[in-house]
């Protein structure tokens, strides 16, 4: 295990050591691989590994348990991940559970079901131990998501994030600099008559849960199309689209190349394809392409927004939700240049305030809102457009 050099002093005055993680998988080999991947980052410590859901519940329920994040396999003997999930959340409310599922349609479907039951996130797991050992992208995503959810939990509790560089015996608060955090936000004027002809949404880390909440609040939309780009692999976007449709009560599917854009439908960018909109008011169509990744992502938000800025101009309402990086910043600049309206999720309610923080601190937003307020805001804006 990688040693953690020093504990930091949290806002509450208690020591804030490394993020504490439990790995649950029926394969001892995979538990070892996941542990080594996680502990390659000195701010993470795997404190417990167990082989099934019942053992995970027992470990979490111990009086001395201080587990913050659980990486939970789905298919296990004795008790599987889906059965264990609600009991884990009941045992320790607030613990973040990240589902580790295979890159299959079944794995994607179960992961989305898990998130509807309270899981925080998912990470698509290669199907063999050899593939897991060699999959650097998978390891990087696993580490990123564990750290993001653990940091979000500590932020709510007023506890400092761990510092990988603190010297032994240091009593200096060690909260890593958070990109955009604390920077001033200057809002643009809200259009007096905001009458959008389309709604676009971009998201990444923490996005699926945020999207579900937004669409549940908005409900069924009949008079304009909705375009969604969520950083997510193929097969997972298929299931995401289905769940968004269920949340909103409207048709929703992965976009198909060349299909006409119609009102009252959600178009989700498929994994590994950029989604753009082509045409004008007479007829608009969706186009998919495999142009190079942008901001290390495909699908990416920027190409979607560039095309929407041309196709819809100032009749666009764009929502930037939680996510790492700054995908969507350049597209938002082009959108606001033609009079479109941008709103973003605020920092306290974001798992990662990267993408929304980038557009907010660049002065591109007309509103920066808590997640709970975004759906009602959008509903009011688009309802006004048909009044």
CSV table of N, CA and C in Angstrom, one decimal, residues 238-318:
chain,number,residue,atom,x,y,z
A,238,UNK,N,-27.1,4.4,-24.1
A,238,UNK,CA,-28.4,3.8,-24.5
A,238,UNK,C,-29.3,3.7,-23.3
A,239,UNK,N,-28.8,3.2,-22.2
A,239,UNK,CA,-29.6,3.0,-21.0
A,239,UNK,C,-29.9,4.4,-20.3
A,240,UNK,N,-28.9,5.3,-20.3
A,240,UNK,CA,-29.1,6.6,-19.8
A,240,UNK,C,-30.3,7.3,-20.5
A,241,UNK,N,-30.4,7.2,-21.8
A,241,UNK,CA,-31.5,7.8,-22.6
A,241,UNK,C,-32.8,7.3,-22.1
A,242,UNK,N,-32.9,6.0,-21.9
A,242,UNK,CA,-34.2,5.4,-21.4
A,242,UNK,C,-34.6,5.9,-20.1
A,243,UNK,N,-33.6,6.0,-19.2
A,243,UNK,CA,-34.0,6.5,-17.8
A,243,UNK,C,-34.3,8.0,-17.8
A,244,UNK,N,-33.7,8.8,-18.7
A,244,UNK,CA,-34.1,10.2,-18.8
A,244,UNK,C,-35.5,10.3,-19.3
A,245,UNK,N,-35.8,9.5,-20.3
A,245,UNK,CA,-37.2,9.5,-20.8
A,245,UNK,C,-38.2,9.1,-19.7
A,246,UNK,N,-37.9,8.2,-18.9
A,246,UNK,CA,-38.8,7.8,-17.8
A,246,UNK,C,-38.9,8.9,-16.8
A,247,UNK,N,-37.8,9.6,-16.5
A,247,UNK,CA,-37.8,10.6,-15.5
A,247,UNK,C,-38.7,11.8,-16.0
A,248,UNK,N,-38.6,12.1,-17.3
A,248,UNK,CA,-39.4,13.2,-17.8
A,248,UNK,C,-40.7,12.9,-18.3
A,249,UNK,N,-41.0,11.6,-18.6
A,249,UNK,CA,-42.2,11.2,-19.2
A,249,UNK,C,-42.4,11.6,-20.6
A,250,UNK,N,-41.3,11.5,-21.4
A,250,UNK,CA,-41.3,11.9,-22.8
A,250,UNK,C,-40.3,11.0,-23.6
A,251,UNK,N,-40.5,10.9,-24.9
A,251,UNK,CA,-39.6,10.1,-25.7
A,251,UNK,C,-38.1,10.5,-25.6
A,252,UNK,N,-37.3,9.5,-25.4
A,252,UNK,CA,-35.8,9.8,-25.3
A,252,UNK,C,-35.1,8.6,-25.8
A,253,UNK,N,-34.0,8.9,-26.6
A,253,UNK,CA,-33.2,7.8,-27.1
A,253,UNK,C,-31.8,8.4,-27.5
A,254,UNK,N,-30.9,7.5,-27.7
A,254,UNK,CA,-29.6,8.0,-28.4
A,254,UNK,C,-29.9,8.5,-29.7
A,255,UNK,N,-29.2,9.6,-30.0
A,255,UNK,CA,-29.4,10.3,-31.3
A,255,UNK,C,-28.9,9.3,-32.5
A,256,UNK,N,-29.6,9.4,-33.6
A,256,UNK,CA,-29.2,8.7,-34.8
A,256,UNK,C,-28.8,9.7,-35.9
A,257,UNK,N,-27.7,9.3,-36.6
A,257,UNK,CA,-27.2,10.2,-37.7
A,257,UNK,C,-28.3,10.4,-38.7
A,258,UNK,N,-28.6,11.7,-39.0
A,258,UNK,CA,-29.5,12.0,-40.1
A,258,UNK,C,-31.0,12.1,-39.7
A,259,UNK,N,-31.3,11.8,-38.4
A,259,UNK,CA,-32.7,11.8,-38.0
A,259,UNK,C,-33.2,13.3,-37.9
A,260,UNK,N,-34.4,13.6,-38.3
A,260,UNK,CA,-34.9,14.9,-38.1
A,260,UNK,C,-35.1,15.3,-36.7
A,261,UNK,N,-34.9,16.6,-36.4
A,261,UNK,CA,-35.1,17.1,-35.0
A,261,UNK,C,-36.6,17.4,-34.9
A,262,UNK,N,-37.3,16.9,-33.9
A,262,UNK,CA,-38.7,17.2,-33.7
A,262,UNK,C,-38.8,17.6,-32.2
A,263,UNK,N,-39.9,18.4,-32.0
A,263,UNK,CA,-40.2,18.9,-30.6
A,263,UNK,C,-40.6,17.7,-29.8
A,264,UNK,N,-40.4,17.8,-28.4
A,264,UNK,CA,-41.0,16.9,-27.5
A,264,UNK,C,-40.1,15.6,-27.4
A,265,UNK,N,-38.9,15.7,-27.7
A,265,UNK,CA,-38.0,14.5,-27.7
A,265,UNK,C,-36.6,14.8,-27.1
A,266,UNK,N,-36.1,13.9,-26.4
A,266,UNK,CA,-34.7,14.0,-25.9
A,266,UNK,C,-33.7,13.3,-26.7
A,267,UNK,N,-32.7,14.0,-27.2
A,267,UNK,CA,-31.6,13.4,-28.0
A,267,UNK,C,-30.4,13.3,-27.2
A,268,UNK,N,-29.9,12.1,-26.9
A,268,UNK,CA,-28.7,11.9,-26.1
A,268,UNK,C,-27.5,11.5,-27.0
A,269,UNK,N,-26.4,12.2,-26.9
A,269,UNK,CA,-25.2,11.9,-27.6
A,269,UNK,C,-24.7,10.5,-27.3
A,270,UNK,N,-24.6,9.6,-28.4
A,270,UNK,CA,-24.2,8.2,-28.1
A,270,UNK,C,-22.7,8.2,-27.7
A,271,UNK,N,-22.3,7.2,-26.8
A,271,UNK,CA,-20.9,7.1,-26.4
A,271,UNK,C,-20.0,6.9,-27.7
A,272,UNK,N,-18.9,7.6,-27.6
A,272,UNK,CA,-17.9,7.6,-28.7
A,272,UNK,C,-18.3,8.3,-30.0
A,273,UNK,N,-19.3,9.1,-29.9
A,273,UNK,CA,-19.7,10.0,-31.1
A,273,UNK,C,-20.0,11.4,-30.6
A,274,UNK,N,-19.5,12.4,-31.3
A,274,UNK,CA,-20.0,13.7,-31.1
A,274,UNK,C,-21.3,13.9,-31.7
A,275,UNK,N,-22.2,14.6,-31.1
A,275,UNK,CA,-23.6,14.9,-31.6
A,275,UNK,C,-23.7,16.4,-31.9
A,276,UNK,N,-24.0,16.7,-33.2
A,276,UNK,CA,-24.2,18.1,-33.6
A,276,UNK,C,-25.6,18.2,-34.3
A,277,UNK,N,-26.0,19.4,-34.4
A,277,UNK,CA,-27.3,19.7,-35.1
A,277,UNK,C,-27.0,20.5,-36.3
A,278,UNK,N,-27.6,20.1,-37.4
A,278,UNK,CA,-27.3,20.8,-38.7
A,278,UNK,C,-28.7,21.3,-39.3
A,279,UNK,N,-28.6,22.4,-40.0
A,279,UNK,CA,-29.8,22.9,-40.7
A,279,UNK,C,-30.3,24.2,-40.1
A,280,UNK,N,-31.5,24.6,-40.4
A,280,UNK,CA,-32.1,25.9,-39.9
A,280,UNK,C,-33.6,25.6,-39.6
A,281,UNK,N,-34.3,26.7,-39.4
A,281,UNK,CA,-35.7,26.6,-38.9
A,281,UNK,C,-36.6,25.8,-39.8
A,282,UNK,N,-36.2,25.8,-41.1
A,282,UNK,CA,-37.0,25.0,-42.0
A,282,UNK,C,-36.9,23.5,-41.8
A,283,UNK,N,-35.7,23.0,-41.5
A,283,UNK,CA,-35.5,21.6,-41.2
A,283,UNK,C,-34.1,21.4,-40.5
A,284,UNK,N,-34.1,20.9,-39.3
A,284,UNK,CA,-32.9,20.6,-38.6
A,284,UNK,C,-32.8,19.1,-38.5
A,285,UNK,N,-31.5,18.6,-38.6
A,285,UNK,CA,-31.3,17.2,-38.4
A,285,UNK,C,-30.1,17.0,-37.5
A,286,UNK,N,-30.0,15.8,-36.9
A,286,UNK,CA,-28.9,15.4,-36.0
A,286,UNK,C,-27.9,14.8,-36.8
A,287,UNK,N,-26.6,15.1,-36.6
A,287,UNK,CA,-25.5,14.5,-37.2
A,287,UNK,C,-24.6,13.9,-36.1
A,288,UNK,N,-24.0,12.7,-36.4
A,288,UNK,CA,-23.0,12.1,-35.5
A,288,UNK,C,-21.7,12.0,-36.2
A,289,UNK,N,-20.6,12.2,-35.5
A,289,UNK,CA,-19.3,12.1,-36.2
A,289,UNK,C,-18.3,11.5,-35.2
A,290,UNK,N,-17.2,11.0,-35.7
A,290,UNK,CA,-16.1,10.6,-34.9
A,290,UNK,C,-14.9,11.5,-35.1
A,291,UNK,N,-15.1,12.8,-35.2
A,291,UNK,CA,-14.0,13.7,-35.2
A,291,UNK,C,-13.2,13.5,-33.9
A,292,UNK,N,-12.0,14.0,-33.9
A,292,UNK,CA,-11.1,13.7,-32.7
A,292,UNK,C,-11.8,14.2,-31.4
A,293,UNK,N,-11.5,13.5,-30.3
A,293,UNK,CA,-12.0,13.9,-29.0
A,293,UNK,C,-11.7,15.4,-28.7
A,294,UNK,N,-12.6,16.1,-28.0
A,294,UNK,CA,-12.3,17.5,-27.6
A,294,UNK,C,-12.3,17.5,-26.1
A,295,UNK,N,-11.4,18.1,-25.5
A,295,UNK,CA,-11.2,18.1,-24.0
A,295,UNK,C,-11.1,16.7,-23.5
A,296,UNK,N,-10.4,15.9,-24.3
A,296,UNK,CA,-10.2,14.4,-24.0
A,296,UNK,C,-11.5,13.6,-24.0
A,297,UNK,N,-12.6,14.2,-24.6
A,297,UNK,CA,-13.9,13.5,-24.5
A,297,UNK,C,-14.5,13.3,-25.9
A,298,UNK,N,-15.2,12.2,-26.1
A,298,UNK,CA,-16.1,12.0,-27.2
A,298,UNK,C,-17.2,11.0,-26.7
A,299,UNK,N,-18.4,11.5,-26.6
A,299,UNK,CA,-18.9,12.8,-27.0
A,299,UNK,C,-18.4,14.0,-26.1
A,300,UNK,N,-18.4,15.1,-26.7
A,300,UNK,CA,-18.0,16.3,-26.0
A,300,UNK,C,-19.1,17.4,-26.1
A,301,UNK,N,-19.2,18.3,-25.1
A,301,UNK,CA,-20.2,19.3,-25.1
A,301,UNK,C,-19.9,20.4,-26.1
A,302,UNK,N,-18.6,20.8,-26.3
A,302,UNK,CA,-18.3,21.9,-27.2
A,302,UNK,C,-18.8,21.8,-28.6
A,303,UNK,N,-18.6,20.6,-29.3
A,303,UNK,CA,-19.1,20.5,-30.6
A,303,UNK,C,-20.7,20.6,-30.7
A,304,UNK,N,-21.3,20.1,-29.7
A,304,UNK,CA,-22.8,20.2,-29.7
A,304,UNK,C,-23.2,21.7,-29.6
A,305,UNK,N,-22.6,22.4,-28.7
A,305,UNK,CA,-22.9,23.8,-28.5
A,305,UNK,C,-22.6,24.7,-29.7
A,306,UNK,N,-21.4,24.4,-30.4
A,306,UNK,CA,-21.1,25.2,-31.6
A,306,UNK,C,-22.2,25.0,-32.6
A,307,UNK,N,-22.6,23.8,-32.8
A,307,UNK,CA,-23.6,23.6,-33.9
A,307,UNK,C,-25.0,24.2,-33.5
A,308,UNK,N,-25.3,24.1,-32.2
A,308,UNK,CA,-26.6,24.6,-31.8
A,308,UNK,C,-26.6,26.1,-31.8
A,309,UNK,N,-25.4,26.7,-31.6
A,309,UNK,CA,-25.3,28.2,-31.7
A,309,UNK,C,-25.7,28.6,-33.1
A,310,UNK,N,-25.2,27.8,-34.1
A,310,UNK,CA,-25.5,28.2,-35.5
A,310,UNK,C,-27.0,27.8,-35.9
A,311,UNK,N,-27.5,26.7,-35.4
A,311,UNK,CA,-28.8,26.2,-35.8
A,311,UNK,C,-29.9,27.0,-35.1
A,312,UNK,N,-29.7,27.4,-33.8
A,312,UNK,CA,-30.8,28.0,-33.0
A,312,UNK,C,-30.5,29.4,-32.6
A,313,UNK,N,-29.2,29.8,-32.6
A,313,UNK,CA,-28.9,31.2,-32.2
A,313,UNK,C,-29.4,31.6,-30.8
A,314,UNK,N,-30.0,32.7,-30.7
A,314,UNK,CA,-30.4,33.2,-29.4
A,314,UNK,C,-31.7,32.5,-28.8
A,315,UNK,N,-32.1,31.6,-29.6
A,315,UNK,CA,-33.3,30.8,-29.1
A,315,UNK,C,-32.9,29.5,-28.3
A,316,UNK,N,-31.7,29.6,-27.8
A,316,UNK,CA,-31.1,28.4,-27.1
A,316,UNK,C,-31.0,28.7,-25.6
A,317,UNK,N,-31.4,27.7,-24.8
A,317,UNK,CA,-31.2,27.7,-23.3
A,317,UNK,C,-30.3,26.5,-23.1
A,318,UNK,N,-29.1,26.8,-22.5
A,318,UNK,CA,-28.1,25.8,-22.2
A,318,UNK,C,-27.9,25.7,-20.7
